[in-house]
Coordinates of C-alpha atoms in Angstrom, one line a residue:
X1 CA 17.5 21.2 23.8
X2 CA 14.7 21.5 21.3
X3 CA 13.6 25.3 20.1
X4 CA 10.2 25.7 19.5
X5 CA 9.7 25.0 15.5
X6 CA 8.2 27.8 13.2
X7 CA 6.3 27.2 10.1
X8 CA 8.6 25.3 8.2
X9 CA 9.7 26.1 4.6
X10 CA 10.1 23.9 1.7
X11 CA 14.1 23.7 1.9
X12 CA 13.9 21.7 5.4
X13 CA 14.3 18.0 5.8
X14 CA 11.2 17.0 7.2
X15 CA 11.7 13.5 7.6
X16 CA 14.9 14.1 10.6
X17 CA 12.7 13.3 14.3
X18 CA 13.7 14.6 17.2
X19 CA 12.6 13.1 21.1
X20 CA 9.7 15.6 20.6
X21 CA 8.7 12.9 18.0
X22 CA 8.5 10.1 19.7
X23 CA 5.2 10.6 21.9
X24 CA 2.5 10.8 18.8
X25 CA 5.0 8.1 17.4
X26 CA 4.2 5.7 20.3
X27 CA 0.6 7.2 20.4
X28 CA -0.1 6.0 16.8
X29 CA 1.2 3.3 17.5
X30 CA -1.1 2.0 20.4
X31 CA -3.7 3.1 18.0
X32 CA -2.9 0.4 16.0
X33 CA -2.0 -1.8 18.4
X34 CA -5.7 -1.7 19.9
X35 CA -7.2 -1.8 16.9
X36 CA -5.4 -5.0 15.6
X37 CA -5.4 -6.6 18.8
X38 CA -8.2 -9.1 18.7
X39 CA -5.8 -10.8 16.1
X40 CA -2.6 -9.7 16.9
X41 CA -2.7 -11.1 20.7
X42 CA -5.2 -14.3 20.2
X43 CA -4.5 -17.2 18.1
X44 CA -7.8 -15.8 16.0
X45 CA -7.2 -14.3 12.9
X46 CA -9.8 -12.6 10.2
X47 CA -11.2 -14.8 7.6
X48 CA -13.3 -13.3 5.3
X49 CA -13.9 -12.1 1.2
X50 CA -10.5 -12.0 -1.1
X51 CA -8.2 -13.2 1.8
X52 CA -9.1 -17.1 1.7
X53 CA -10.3 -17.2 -1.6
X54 CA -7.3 -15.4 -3.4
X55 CA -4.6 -13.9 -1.2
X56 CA -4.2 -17.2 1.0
X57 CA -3.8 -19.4 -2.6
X58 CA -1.4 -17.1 -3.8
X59 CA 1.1 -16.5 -1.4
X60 CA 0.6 -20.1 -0.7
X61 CA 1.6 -21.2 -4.1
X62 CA 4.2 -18.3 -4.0
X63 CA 5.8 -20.5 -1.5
X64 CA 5.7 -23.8 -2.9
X65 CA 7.0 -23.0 -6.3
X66 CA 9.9 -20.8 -5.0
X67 CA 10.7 -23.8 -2.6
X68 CA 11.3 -25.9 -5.5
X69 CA 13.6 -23.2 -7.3
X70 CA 11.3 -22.2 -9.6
X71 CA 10.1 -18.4 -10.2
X72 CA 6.0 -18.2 -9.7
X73 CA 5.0 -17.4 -13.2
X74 CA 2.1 -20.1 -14.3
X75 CA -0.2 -21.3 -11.4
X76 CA -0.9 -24.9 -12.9
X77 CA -4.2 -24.3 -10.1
X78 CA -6.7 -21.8 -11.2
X79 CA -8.9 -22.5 -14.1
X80 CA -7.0 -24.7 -16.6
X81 CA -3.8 -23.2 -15.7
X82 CA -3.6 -18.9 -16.1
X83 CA -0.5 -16.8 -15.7
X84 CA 0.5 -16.1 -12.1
X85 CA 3.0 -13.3 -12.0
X86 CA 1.6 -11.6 -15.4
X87 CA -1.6 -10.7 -13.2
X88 CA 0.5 -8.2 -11.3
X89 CA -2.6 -8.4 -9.1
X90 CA -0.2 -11.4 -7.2
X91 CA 2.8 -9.1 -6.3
X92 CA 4.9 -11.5 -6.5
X93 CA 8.4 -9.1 -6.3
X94 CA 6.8 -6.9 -3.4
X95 CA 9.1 -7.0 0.0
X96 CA 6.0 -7.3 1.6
X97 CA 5.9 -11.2 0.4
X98 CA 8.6 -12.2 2.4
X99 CA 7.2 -12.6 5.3
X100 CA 4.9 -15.5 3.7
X101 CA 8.3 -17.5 2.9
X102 CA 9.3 -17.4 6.5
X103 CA 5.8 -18.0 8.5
X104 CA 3.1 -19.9 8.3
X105 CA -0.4 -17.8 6.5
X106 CA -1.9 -16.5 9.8
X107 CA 1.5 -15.2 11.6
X108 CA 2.4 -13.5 8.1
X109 CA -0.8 -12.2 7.3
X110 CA -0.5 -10.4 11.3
X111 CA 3.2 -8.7 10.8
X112 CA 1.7 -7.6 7.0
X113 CA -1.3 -5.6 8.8
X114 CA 0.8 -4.3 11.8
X115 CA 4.0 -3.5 9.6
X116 CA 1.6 -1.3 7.2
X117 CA -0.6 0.3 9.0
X118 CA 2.7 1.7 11.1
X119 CA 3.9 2.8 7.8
X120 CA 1.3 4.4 6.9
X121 CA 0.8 6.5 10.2
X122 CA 4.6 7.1 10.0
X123 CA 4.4 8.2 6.2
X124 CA 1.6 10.6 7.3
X125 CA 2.8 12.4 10.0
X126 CA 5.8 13.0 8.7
X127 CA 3.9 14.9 5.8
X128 CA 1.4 16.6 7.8
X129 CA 4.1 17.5 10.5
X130 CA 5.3 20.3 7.4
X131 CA 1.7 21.5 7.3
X132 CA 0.6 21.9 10.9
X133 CA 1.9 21.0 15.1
X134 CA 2.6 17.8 15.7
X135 CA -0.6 17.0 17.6
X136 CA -2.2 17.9 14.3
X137 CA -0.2 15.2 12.4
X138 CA -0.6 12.7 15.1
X139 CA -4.8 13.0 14.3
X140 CA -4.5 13.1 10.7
X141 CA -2.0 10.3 10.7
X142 CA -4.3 8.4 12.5
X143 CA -7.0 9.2 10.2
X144 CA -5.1 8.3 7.5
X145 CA -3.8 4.7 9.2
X146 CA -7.2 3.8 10.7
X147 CA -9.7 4.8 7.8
X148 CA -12.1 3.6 6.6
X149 CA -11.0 2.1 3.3
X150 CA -7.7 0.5 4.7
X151 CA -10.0 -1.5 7.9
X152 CA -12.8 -2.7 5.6
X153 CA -9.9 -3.8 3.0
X154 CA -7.9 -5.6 5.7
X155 CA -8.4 -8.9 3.7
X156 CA -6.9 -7.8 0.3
X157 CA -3.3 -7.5 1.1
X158 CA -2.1 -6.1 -2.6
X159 CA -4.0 -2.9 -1.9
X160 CA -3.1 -2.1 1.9
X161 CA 0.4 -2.9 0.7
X162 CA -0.2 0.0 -2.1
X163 CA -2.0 2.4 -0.6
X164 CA -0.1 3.0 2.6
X165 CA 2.6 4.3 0.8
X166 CA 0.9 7.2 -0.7
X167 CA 2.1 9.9 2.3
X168 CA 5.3 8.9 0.9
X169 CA 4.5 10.3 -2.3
X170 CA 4.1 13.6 -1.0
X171 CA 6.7 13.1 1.7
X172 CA 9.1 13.3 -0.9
X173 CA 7.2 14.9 -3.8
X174 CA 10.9 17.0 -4.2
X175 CA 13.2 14.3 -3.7
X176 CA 13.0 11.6 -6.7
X177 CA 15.2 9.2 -6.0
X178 CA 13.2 8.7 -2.4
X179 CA 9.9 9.1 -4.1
X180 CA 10.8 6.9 -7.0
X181 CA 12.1 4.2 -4.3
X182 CA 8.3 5.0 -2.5
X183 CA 6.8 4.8 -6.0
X184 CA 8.6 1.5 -6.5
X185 CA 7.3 -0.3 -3.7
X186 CA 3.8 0.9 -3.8
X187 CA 3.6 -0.5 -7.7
X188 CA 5.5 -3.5 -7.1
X189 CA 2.4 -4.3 -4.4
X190 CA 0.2 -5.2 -6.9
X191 CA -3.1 -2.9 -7.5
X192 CA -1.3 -0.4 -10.5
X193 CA -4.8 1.2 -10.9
X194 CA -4.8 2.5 -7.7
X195 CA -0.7 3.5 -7.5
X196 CA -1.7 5.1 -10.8
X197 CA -4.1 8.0 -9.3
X198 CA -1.9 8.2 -6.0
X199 CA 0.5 9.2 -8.4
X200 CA -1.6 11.8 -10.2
X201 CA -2.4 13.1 -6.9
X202 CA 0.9 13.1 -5.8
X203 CA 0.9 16.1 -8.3
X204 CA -2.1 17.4 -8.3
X205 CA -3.1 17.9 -4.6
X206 CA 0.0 20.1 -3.2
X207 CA -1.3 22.5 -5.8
X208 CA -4.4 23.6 -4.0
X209 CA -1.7 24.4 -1.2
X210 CA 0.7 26.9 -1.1
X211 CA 4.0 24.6 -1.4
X212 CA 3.3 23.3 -5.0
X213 CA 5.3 20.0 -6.3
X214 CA 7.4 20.9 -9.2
X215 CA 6.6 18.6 -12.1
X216 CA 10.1 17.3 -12.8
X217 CA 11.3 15.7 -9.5
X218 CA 8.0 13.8 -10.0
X219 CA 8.4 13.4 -13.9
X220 CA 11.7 11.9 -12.7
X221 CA 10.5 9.6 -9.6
X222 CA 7.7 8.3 -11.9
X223 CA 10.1 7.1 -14.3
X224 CA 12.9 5.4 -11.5
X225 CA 9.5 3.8 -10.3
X226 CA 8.4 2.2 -13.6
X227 CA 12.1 1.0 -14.6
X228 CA 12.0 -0.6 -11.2
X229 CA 8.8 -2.5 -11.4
X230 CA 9.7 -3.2 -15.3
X231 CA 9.9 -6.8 -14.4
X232 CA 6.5 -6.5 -13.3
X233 CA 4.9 -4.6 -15.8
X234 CA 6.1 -6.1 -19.4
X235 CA 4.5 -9.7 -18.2
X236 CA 1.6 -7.3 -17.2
X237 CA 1.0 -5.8 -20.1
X238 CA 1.7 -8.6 -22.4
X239 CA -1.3 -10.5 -20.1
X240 CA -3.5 -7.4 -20.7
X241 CA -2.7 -7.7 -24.3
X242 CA -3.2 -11.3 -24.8
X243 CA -7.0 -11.3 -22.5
X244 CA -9.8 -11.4 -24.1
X245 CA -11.3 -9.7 -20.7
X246 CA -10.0 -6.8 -22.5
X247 CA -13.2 -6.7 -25.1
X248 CA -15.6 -6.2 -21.8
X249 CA -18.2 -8.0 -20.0
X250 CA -21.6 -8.8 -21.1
X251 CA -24.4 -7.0 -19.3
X252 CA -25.1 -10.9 -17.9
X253 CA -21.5 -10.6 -16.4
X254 CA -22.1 -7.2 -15.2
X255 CA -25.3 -7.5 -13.4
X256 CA -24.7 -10.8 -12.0
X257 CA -24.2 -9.3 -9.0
X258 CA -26.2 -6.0 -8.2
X259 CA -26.8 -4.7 -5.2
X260 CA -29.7 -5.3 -3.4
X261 CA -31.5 -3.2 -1.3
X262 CA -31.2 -5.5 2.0
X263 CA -27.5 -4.8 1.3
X264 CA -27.8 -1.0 2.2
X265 CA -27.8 -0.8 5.7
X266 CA -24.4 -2.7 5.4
X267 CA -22.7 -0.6 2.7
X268 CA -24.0 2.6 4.8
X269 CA -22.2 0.8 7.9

C-alpha cells in the first residue's frame, strides 16, 4: 500500500519510486519515443549542421586512434593538424562516447538521443516531483525533455550530453558526492560554458523558492566535479592559453555571417 504523499520536506529522499511512479515514467517515455521515432524505427537518420561536419569526424577519429592503442590527443585531419582532446569541445572521456566504439555512427548517434533525452525527463521529474503532484512533474518533465533548445540541438551531441544533466543538479543540490558525480558527467560532455551557468543556477534558482540550496554541499560538489574532469580541463586550458583565438575576431570574422532578414521566419519557427 501507498499513502497518499503530503508536501514533502527537505529531509526526504526524493529520488526512492514507488509503482505510483511508473505511469508518468512510461508516459515520458512514449513521449520520446514518438518523437524520435522517424529515426529510431526507420533506417533514416538526421543529417544536418554540426553533426556531419564535426560530431561524425570526431567520434569517427575517436574510434580509429583508440583502435590502434593510442589516446585521441592530436587529430593529424583538421587544418594542418590541431589538438583533439585539448578542445574539450570533443569529449573525449564522456561515457556517452562509448557507444561510438561499439556501433557504427547512425546506430550510436540513435541510443545517444534516446538514452538522453530519457535522462533528462527522469532527472526532471524526480526534481519537480518535491515541488508539485506527480502529474505536474510528468508535464514539466516533458517540457524539459522535449524543448525547444534540446530538438533544434539534436545534431550537436556535446551539448545534449551536458545539458540533460542539469535536473540533476538540483536533484541533488544537498547531496555532493551525487551532485559532484552529476556535475562530473555533464562537464566531461564537452560544452564547459554551458555546464558553467547550469552550475551557477544550480545555486541561484532554488533561492527564489522556499527550499534554498546551501552553498557548501554545492561549494563541495563543484569541486569533486572539477577534480574529476581534471584530465579534461588542464589540456583545456593550456589550448585556451596557447590560441591566438583568444585575442578576438576581426569585425570581418564576426560579420561574416549576419543574419539576414529572409532568415527570420525560420529563427521565429
Amino acid at each position: 500500500r501507498y499513502r497518499r504523499s503530503r508536501t514533502p520536506h527537505l529531509g526526504q529522499d526524493h529520488s526512492r519510486l514507488t509503482r505510483r511512479d511508473l505511469r508518468p515514467l512510461a508516459f515520458l517515455a512514449a513521449l520520446i519515443l514518438i518523437q524520435f521515432a522517424p529515426v529510431l524505427f526507420t533506417g533514416r537518420t538526421y543529417c544536418l549542421g554540426d553533426l556531419p561536419y564535426f560530431l561524425h569526424p570526431w567520434r569517427a577519429l575517436e574510434t580509429e586512434l583508440l583502435q590502434r592503442g593510442m589516446f585521441p590527443t592530436w587529430d593529424p585531419y583538421a587544418y594542418m593538424g590541431m589538438p583533439f582532446f585539448g578542445t574539450m569541445l570533443t569529449g573525449a572521456l564522456t561515457p556517452a562516447s562509448l557507444p561510438f566504439h561499439l556501433f557504427g555512427f547512425s546506430h550510436a548517434y540513435k541510443l545517444h538521443l534516446l538514452f538522453h533525452h530519457l535522462l533528462a525527463a527522469f532527472f526532471a521529474y524526480l526534481w519537480l516531483r518535491r515541488h508539485t503532484g506527480r502529474a505536474g512533474a510528468a508535464a514539466g518533465a516533458a517540457v524539459f525533455a522535449l524543448c525547444g533548445f534540446l530538438m533544434v540541438r539534436v545534431e550537436i551531441l556535446n551539448i545534449t550530453a551536458t545539458l540533460v544533466w542539469w535536473p540533476a543538479f538540483l536533484l541533488f543540490a544537498r547531496r555532493p558526492v551525487l551532485l559532484g558525480l552529476a556535475m562530473a558527467a555533464s562537464l566531461l560532455s564537452g560544452y564547459p560554458h554551458i555546464w558553467g551557468a547550469m552550475a551557477a543556477a544550480t545555486l541561484a534558482l532554488p533561492w527564489i523558492g522556499p527550499d534554498r540550496t546551501a552553498w557548501k554541499p554545492w561549494l563541495l560538489g563543484s569541486a569533486l566535479a572539477v577534480v574529476l574532469a581534471a584530465a579534461m580541463l588542464i589540456p583545456g586550458a593550456e589550448f585556451a592559453a596557447r590560441s591566438t583565438r583568444k585575442q578576438g575576431l576581426s569585425i570581418e570574422d564576426r560579420t561574416v555571417n549576419s543574419l539576414s532578414v529572409a532568415d527570420m521566419a525560420g529563427l521565429v519557427s
